[in-house]
Short mmCIF file of N, CA and C in Angstrom, two decimals:
data_model
loop_
_atom_site.label_atom_id
_atom_site.label_comp_id
_atom_site.label_asym_id
_atom_site.label_seq_id
_atom_site.Cartn_x
_atom_site.Cartn_y
_atom_site.Cartn_z
N MET X 1 0.75 -1.12 -0.05
CA MET X 1 0.08 0.05 0.02
C MET X 1 0.81 1.23 -0.02
N ARG X 2 2.03 1.25 0.70
CA ARG X 2 2.82 2.49 0.78
C ARG X 2 3.45 2.64 -0.49
N LYS X 3 3.84 1.53 -1.17
CA LYS X 3 4.45 1.79 -2.59
C LYS X 3 3.60 2.36 -3.56
N LEU X 4 2.27 2.11 -3.42
CA LEU X 4 1.18 2.59 -4.30
C LEU X 4 1.17 4.24 -3.98
N PHE X 5 1.18 4.62 -2.76
CA PHE X 5 1.02 5.93 -2.31
C PHE X 5 2.26 6.67 -2.95
N VAL X 6 3.40 6.04 -2.73
CA VAL X 6 4.57 6.78 -3.15
C VAL X 6 4.60 7.09 -4.66
N ALA X 7 4.26 6.03 -5.29
CA ALA X 7 4.06 5.93 -6.85
C ALA X 7 3.19 6.99 -7.28
N SER X 8 2.03 7.06 -6.53
CA SER X 8 0.98 8.03 -6.86
C SER X 8 1.41 9.37 -6.76
N LEU X 9 2.27 9.77 -5.63
CA LEU X 9 2.84 11.12 -5.44
C LEU X 9 3.73 11.38 -6.55
N VAL X 10 4.55 10.46 -6.85
CA VAL X 10 5.57 10.74 -7.92
C VAL X 10 4.87 11.08 -9.26
N VAL X 11 3.84 10.30 -9.64
CA VAL X 11 3.08 10.67 -10.74
C VAL X 11 2.49 12.03 -10.86
N VAL X 12 1.76 12.31 -9.64
CA VAL X 12 1.15 13.59 -9.46
C VAL X 12 2.21 14.73 -9.56
N PHE X 13 3.37 14.61 -8.82
CA PHE X 13 4.41 15.60 -8.98
C PHE X 13 4.85 15.80 -10.41
N GLY X 14 5.17 14.69 -11.02
CA GLY X 14 5.67 14.83 -12.55
C GLY X 14 4.61 15.42 -13.24
N TRP X 15 3.36 15.18 -13.25
CA TRP X 15 2.30 15.72 -14.11
C TRP X 15 2.19 17.11 -13.85
N THR X 16 2.40 17.49 -12.56
CA THR X 16 2.22 18.90 -12.20
C THR X 16 3.46 19.75 -12.88
N MET X 17 4.65 19.19 -12.74
CA MET X 17 5.75 19.89 -13.22
C MET X 17 5.72 19.97 -14.94
N LEU X 18 5.25 18.87 -15.43
CA LEU X 18 5.02 18.99 -16.86
C LEU X 18 3.94 20.05 -17.34
N THR X 19 2.85 20.24 -16.68
CA THR X 19 1.86 21.03 -17.04
C THR X 19 2.38 22.52 -16.74
N MET X 20 3.22 22.72 -15.70
CA MET X 20 3.55 24.05 -15.45
C MET X 20 4.67 24.44 -16.43
N THR X 21 5.59 23.55 -16.87
CA THR X 21 6.56 24.10 -17.74
C THR X 21 6.19 24.21 -19.12
N SER X 22 5.07 23.43 -19.59
CA SER X 22 4.68 23.40 -21.00
C SER X 22 3.98 24.67 -21.06
N GLY X 23 3.29 25.26 -20.17
CA GLY X 23 2.57 26.61 -20.21
C GLY X 23 3.64 27.63 -20.43
N ALA X 24 4.80 27.72 -19.73
CA ALA X 24 5.71 28.61 -19.82
C ALA X 24 6.39 28.70 -21.20
N GLN X 25 6.45 27.51 -21.92
CA GLN X 25 7.10 27.48 -23.26
C GLN X 25 6.11 28.07 -24.23
N ASP X 26 4.71 27.89 -24.01
CA ASP X 26 3.83 28.45 -25.07
C ASP X 26 3.92 30.00 -25.16
N LYS X 27 4.27 30.62 -24.02
CA LYS X 27 4.30 32.06 -24.21
C LYS X 27 5.45 32.69 -24.78
N ALA X 28 5.28 33.43 -25.87
CA ALA X 28 6.46 33.98 -26.62
C ALA X 28 6.97 35.27 -25.71
N LYS X 29 8.21 35.42 -25.96
CA LYS X 29 8.90 36.49 -25.18
C LYS X 29 8.31 37.92 -25.54
N HIS X 30 8.01 38.03 -26.82
CA HIS X 30 7.40 39.38 -27.21
C HIS X 30 6.23 39.19 -28.06
N SER X 31 5.02 39.80 -27.81
CA SER X 31 3.77 39.73 -28.62
C SER X 31 4.06 40.25 -30.07
N ILE X 32 3.17 39.82 -30.91
CA ILE X 32 3.09 40.34 -32.39
C ILE X 32 3.23 41.79 -32.33
N LYS X 33 2.30 42.37 -31.42
CA LYS X 33 2.10 43.86 -31.40
C LYS X 33 3.56 44.51 -31.01
N GLU X 34 4.33 43.94 -30.21
CA GLU X 34 5.49 44.46 -29.75
C GLU X 34 6.50 44.39 -30.76
N VAL X 35 6.45 43.36 -31.47
CA VAL X 35 7.53 43.07 -32.67
C VAL X 35 7.24 44.01 -33.69
N MET X 36 5.90 44.30 -34.09
CA MET X 36 5.61 45.11 -35.14
C MET X 36 5.93 46.74 -34.80
N LYS X 37 5.79 46.97 -33.66
CA LYS X 37 6.09 48.33 -33.19
C LYS X 37 7.55 48.60 -33.20
N ALA X 38 8.37 47.75 -32.73
CA ALA X 38 9.82 47.75 -32.50
C ALA X 38 10.57 47.63 -33.90
N CYS X 39 10.01 46.68 -34.69
CA CYS X 39 10.83 46.34 -35.94
C CYS X 39 10.30 46.90 -37.21
N MET X 40 8.90 46.98 -37.31
CA MET X 40 8.38 47.33 -38.67
C MET X 40 7.54 48.73 -38.50
N ALA X 41 8.22 49.49 -37.77
CA ALA X 41 7.42 50.97 -37.47
C ALA X 41 7.16 51.56 -38.76
N LYS X 42 5.88 52.23 -38.91
CA LYS X 42 5.46 52.99 -40.05
C LYS X 42 6.20 54.39 -40.00
N GLY X 43 6.21 55.13 -38.88
CA GLY X 43 6.63 56.40 -38.79
C GLY X 43 8.20 56.47 -39.13
N GLY X 44 8.89 55.54 -38.83
CA GLY X 44 10.36 55.66 -38.85
C GLY X 44 11.00 54.26 -39.45
N PRO X 45 12.26 54.21 -39.48
CA PRO X 45 12.73 53.01 -40.06
C PRO X 45 12.60 51.65 -39.25
N GLY X 46 12.44 51.81 -37.91
CA GLY X 46 12.30 50.67 -37.04
C GLY X 46 13.64 49.84 -37.25
N LEU X 47 13.62 48.71 -36.43
CA LEU X 47 14.90 47.99 -36.43
C LEU X 47 15.06 47.11 -37.81
N CYS X 48 14.01 46.77 -38.46
CA CYS X 48 14.14 46.11 -39.79
C CYS X 48 14.77 47.09 -40.76
N GLY X 49 14.29 48.30 -40.82
CA GLY X 49 14.80 49.30 -41.73
C GLY X 49 16.28 49.58 -41.40
N LYS X 50 16.66 49.62 -40.10
CA LYS X 50 18.02 50.03 -39.83
C LYS X 50 18.91 48.72 -40.16
N VAL X 51 18.38 47.53 -39.95
CA VAL X 51 19.40 46.45 -40.27
C VAL X 51 19.40 46.27 -41.80
N ALA X 52 18.32 46.46 -42.49
CA ALA X 52 18.49 46.37 -43.98
C ALA X 52 19.12 47.52 -44.53
N GLY X 53 19.12 48.61 -44.00
CA GLY X 53 19.81 49.84 -44.52
C GLY X 53 21.26 49.87 -44.04
N GLY X 54 21.73 49.01 -43.20
CA GLY X 54 23.15 48.98 -42.77
C GLY X 54 23.60 49.92 -41.69
N THR X 55 22.48 50.55 -41.05
CA THR X 55 22.88 51.61 -40.07
C THR X 55 22.58 51.12 -38.60
N ALA X 56 22.26 49.82 -38.37
CA ALA X 56 22.09 49.30 -37.07
C ALA X 56 23.39 48.99 -36.50
N SER X 57 23.32 49.22 -35.12
CA SER X 57 24.56 48.75 -34.37
C SER X 57 24.35 47.32 -34.13
N ASP X 58 25.53 46.74 -33.55
CA ASP X 58 25.60 45.25 -33.32
C ASP X 58 24.33 44.91 -32.22
N GLU X 59 24.21 45.79 -31.38
CA GLU X 59 23.08 45.56 -30.37
C GLU X 59 21.65 45.56 -30.87
N GLU X 60 21.47 46.49 -31.85
CA GLU X 60 20.26 46.55 -32.57
C GLU X 60 20.09 45.34 -33.44
N LYS X 61 21.04 44.77 -34.06
CA LYS X 61 21.07 43.68 -34.96
C LYS X 61 20.63 42.49 -34.08
N LYS X 62 21.27 42.36 -32.85
CA LYS X 62 20.96 41.22 -31.96
C LYS X 62 19.49 41.30 -31.54
N GLN X 63 19.12 42.60 -31.11
CA GLN X 63 17.76 42.76 -30.76
C GLN X 63 16.56 42.46 -31.72
N PHE X 64 17.00 42.78 -32.85
CA PHE X 64 16.24 42.68 -34.13
C PHE X 64 15.96 40.90 -34.23
N VAL X 65 16.94 40.33 -34.22
CA VAL X 65 16.95 38.82 -34.43
C VAL X 65 16.13 38.22 -33.30
N GLU X 66 16.19 38.77 -32.01
CA GLU X 66 15.50 38.25 -30.88
C GLU X 66 14.11 38.53 -31.09
N TYR X 67 13.61 39.73 -31.53
CA TYR X 67 12.31 40.01 -31.77
C TYR X 67 11.61 39.10 -32.92
N ILE X 68 12.42 38.79 -33.98
CA ILE X 68 11.88 37.95 -35.06
C ILE X 68 11.68 36.56 -34.67
N GLU X 69 12.58 36.04 -33.67
CA GLU X 69 12.50 34.73 -33.16
C GLU X 69 11.17 34.70 -32.26
N ALA X 70 10.98 35.81 -31.61
CA ALA X 70 9.64 35.77 -30.75
C ALA X 70 8.53 35.87 -31.69
N LEU X 71 8.44 36.46 -32.78
CA LEU X 71 7.45 36.62 -33.64
C LEU X 71 6.86 35.22 -34.18
N GLY X 72 7.98 34.32 -34.44
CA GLY X 72 7.53 32.98 -34.82
C GLY X 72 6.97 32.20 -33.75
N SER X 73 7.12 32.57 -32.48
CA SER X 73 6.69 31.80 -31.24
C SER X 73 5.21 32.12 -31.03
N ASN X 74 4.73 33.09 -31.54
CA ASN X 74 3.44 33.57 -31.36
C ASN X 74 2.50 32.86 -32.25
N LYS X 75 1.17 32.82 -31.92
CA LYS X 75 0.20 32.21 -32.76
C LYS X 75 -0.52 33.30 -33.58
N PRO X 76 -0.62 33.11 -34.92
CA PRO X 76 -1.26 34.09 -35.68
C PRO X 76 -2.64 34.46 -35.38
N PRO X 77 -3.13 35.54 -35.43
CA PRO X 77 -4.51 35.99 -35.32
C PRO X 77 -5.56 35.24 -36.17
N LYS X 78 -5.18 34.94 -37.39
CA LYS X 78 -5.88 34.26 -38.31
C LYS X 78 -5.04 33.57 -39.25
N GLY X 79 -5.53 32.61 -40.05
CA GLY X 79 -4.80 31.86 -41.07
C GLY X 79 -4.14 30.68 -40.57
N GLU X 80 -3.52 29.87 -41.33
CA GLU X 80 -3.02 28.52 -41.04
C GLU X 80 -1.54 28.72 -40.34
N ASP X 81 -1.59 27.79 -39.41
CA ASP X 81 -0.20 27.79 -38.59
C ASP X 81 0.93 27.51 -39.49
N ALA X 82 0.88 26.60 -40.50
CA ALA X 82 1.90 26.16 -41.40
C ALA X 82 2.30 27.33 -42.13
N SER X 83 1.44 28.16 -42.57
CA SER X 83 1.87 29.41 -43.41
C SER X 83 2.57 30.47 -42.41
N TRP X 84 2.21 30.61 -41.24
CA TRP X 84 2.82 31.47 -40.40
C TRP X 84 4.22 31.08 -40.06
N LYS X 85 4.38 29.86 -39.87
CA LYS X 85 5.70 29.15 -39.59
C LYS X 85 6.58 29.42 -40.83
N GLU X 86 6.05 29.12 -42.00
CA GLU X 86 6.99 29.35 -43.16
C GLU X 86 7.40 30.71 -43.30
N LYS X 87 6.48 31.75 -43.10
CA LYS X 87 6.76 33.21 -43.47
C LYS X 87 7.71 33.55 -42.31
N THR X 88 7.42 33.27 -40.92
CA THR X 88 8.36 33.79 -39.98
C THR X 88 9.68 33.12 -40.02
N SER X 89 9.85 31.85 -40.41
CA SER X 89 11.04 31.18 -40.54
C SER X 89 11.90 31.84 -41.71
N ALA X 90 11.25 32.15 -42.80
CA ALA X 90 12.06 32.80 -43.84
C ALA X 90 12.48 34.24 -43.41
N LEU X 91 11.59 34.84 -42.66
CA LEU X 91 12.07 36.23 -42.04
C LEU X 91 13.03 36.09 -41.14
N LEU X 92 13.12 35.05 -40.28
CA LEU X 92 14.09 34.84 -39.39
C LEU X 92 15.56 34.55 -39.97
N ALA X 93 15.42 33.69 -41.08
CA ALA X 93 16.64 33.40 -41.82
C ALA X 93 17.19 34.45 -42.43
N ALA X 94 16.46 35.41 -43.01
CA ALA X 94 16.91 36.65 -43.72
C ALA X 94 17.50 37.61 -42.61
N ALA X 95 16.84 37.69 -41.40
CA ALA X 95 17.20 38.58 -40.39
C ALA X 95 18.72 38.19 -39.92
N LYS X 96 18.72 36.86 -39.72
CA LYS X 96 20.07 36.34 -39.21
C LYS X 96 21.29 36.69 -40.16
N ASP X 97 20.94 36.36 -41.47
CA ASP X 97 21.98 36.62 -42.47
C ASP X 97 22.37 37.99 -42.65
N CYS X 98 21.24 38.92 -42.56
CA CYS X 98 21.48 40.35 -42.83
C CYS X 98 22.31 40.85 -41.57
N ALA X 99 21.95 40.40 -40.46
CA ALA X 99 22.65 40.85 -39.17
C ALA X 99 24.07 40.44 -39.19
N ALA X 100 24.23 39.29 -39.76
CA ALA X 100 25.69 38.77 -39.87
C ALA X 100 26.44 39.31 -41.17
N GLY X 101 25.74 40.18 -41.87
CA GLY X 101 26.47 40.85 -42.97
C GLY X 101 26.65 39.92 -44.20
N LYS X 102 25.82 39.02 -44.42
CA LYS X 102 26.14 38.05 -45.67
C LYS X 102 25.66 38.85 -46.92
N SER X 103 26.36 38.48 -47.94
CA SER X 103 26.09 39.11 -49.12
C SER X 103 24.66 38.69 -49.74
N GLY X 104 24.04 39.77 -50.17
CA GLY X 104 22.67 39.44 -50.80
C GLY X 104 21.61 39.31 -49.74
N ALA X 105 21.90 39.42 -48.46
CA ALA X 105 21.02 39.33 -47.39
C ALA X 105 19.95 40.49 -47.21
N THR X 106 20.50 41.58 -47.66
CA THR X 106 19.59 42.74 -47.52
C THR X 106 18.32 42.65 -48.47
N ASP X 107 18.51 42.21 -49.70
CA ASP X 107 17.45 41.91 -50.62
C ASP X 107 16.42 40.82 -50.02
N ALA X 108 17.00 39.84 -49.63
CA ALA X 108 16.25 38.62 -48.99
C ALA X 108 15.45 39.25 -47.86
N LEU X 109 16.07 40.07 -46.96
CA LEU X 109 15.28 40.62 -45.88
C LEU X 109 14.09 41.49 -46.20
N LYS X 110 14.35 42.42 -47.28
CA LYS X 110 13.41 43.13 -47.88
C LYS X 110 12.22 42.48 -48.43
N ALA X 111 12.47 41.27 -48.98
CA ALA X 111 11.50 40.47 -49.61
C ALA X 111 10.76 39.72 -48.50
N ALA X 112 11.40 39.30 -47.54
CA ALA X 112 10.79 38.50 -46.45
C ALA X 112 9.88 39.48 -45.58
N ALA X 113 10.29 40.61 -45.43
CA ALA X 113 9.61 41.58 -44.56
C ALA X 113 8.45 42.49 -45.20
N ASN X 114 8.02 41.91 -46.45
CA ASN X 114 6.98 42.51 -47.16
C ASN X 114 5.74 42.49 -46.29
N CYS X 115 5.22 43.70 -45.97
CA CYS X 115 4.06 43.73 -45.03
C CYS X 115 2.84 42.95 -45.53
N MET X 116 2.48 43.14 -46.58
CA MET X 116 1.26 42.53 -47.20
C MET X 116 1.38 41.02 -47.41
N ASN X 117 2.48 40.42 -47.63
CA ASN X 117 2.79 39.16 -47.59
C ASN X 117 2.15 38.40 -46.34
N CYS X 118 2.35 39.03 -45.22
CA CYS X 118 1.92 38.34 -44.03
C CYS X 118 0.53 38.93 -43.67
N HIS X 119 0.38 40.24 -43.69
CA HIS X 119 -0.95 40.74 -43.29
C HIS X 119 -2.08 40.19 -43.88
N SER X 120 -1.96 39.96 -45.30
CA SER X 120 -3.10 39.47 -45.97
C SER X 120 -3.60 38.07 -45.63
N ALA X 121 -2.48 37.29 -45.11
CA ALA X 121 -2.91 35.89 -44.64
C ALA X 121 -3.08 35.85 -43.22
N HIS X 122 -2.51 36.70 -42.42
CA HIS X 122 -2.52 36.48 -40.94
C HIS X 122 -2.97 37.64 -39.93
N LYS X 123 -3.22 38.76 -40.50
CA LYS X 123 -3.55 39.95 -39.65
C LYS X 123 -4.92 39.87 -39.23
N GLY X 124 -5.18 39.91 -37.97
CA GLY X 124 -6.52 40.04 -37.48
C GLY X 124 -7.05 41.53 -37.52
N LYS X 125 -8.22 41.78 -36.92
CA LYS X 125 -8.84 43.07 -37.07
C LYS X 125 -8.10 44.03 -36.11
#
C-alpha cells in the first residue's frame, strides 16, 4: 500500500511539473504587437529598416533577431499555422543573414519583410 502511495505522489508531482513548464514554453517573449512596433514601424525605419539599411548597431541587430525569433513563437490571429511558420522562418533566416552581413541578405530581408505578404494571410482586425 505504501509503494502505491509513493508511486501516486511521484506521478502527480511529475504531471504537475510537466503542465507548469509546458505553459511557460507556449508564451512568446514578445507579442506580435510589440514586434511590429519595434521592428516594422510605420513612422520611422524601425529595427528592420536599420538592419536592412546597414545603419543598425551590433546591439540593434541582436535585438532585431530576438524580436523576429519571438514573432515565430506567437500564434497568428488568423490563417494557417503552417503558413505562419513558413513566413516567420523565412524572415528569421533573412534577419540572421542580414545581421551577420552576408552578401545578398539585404534583398532577402526586404522580400521576407513585405508587410502585405503576412498581413493578407494572418493579420486580425
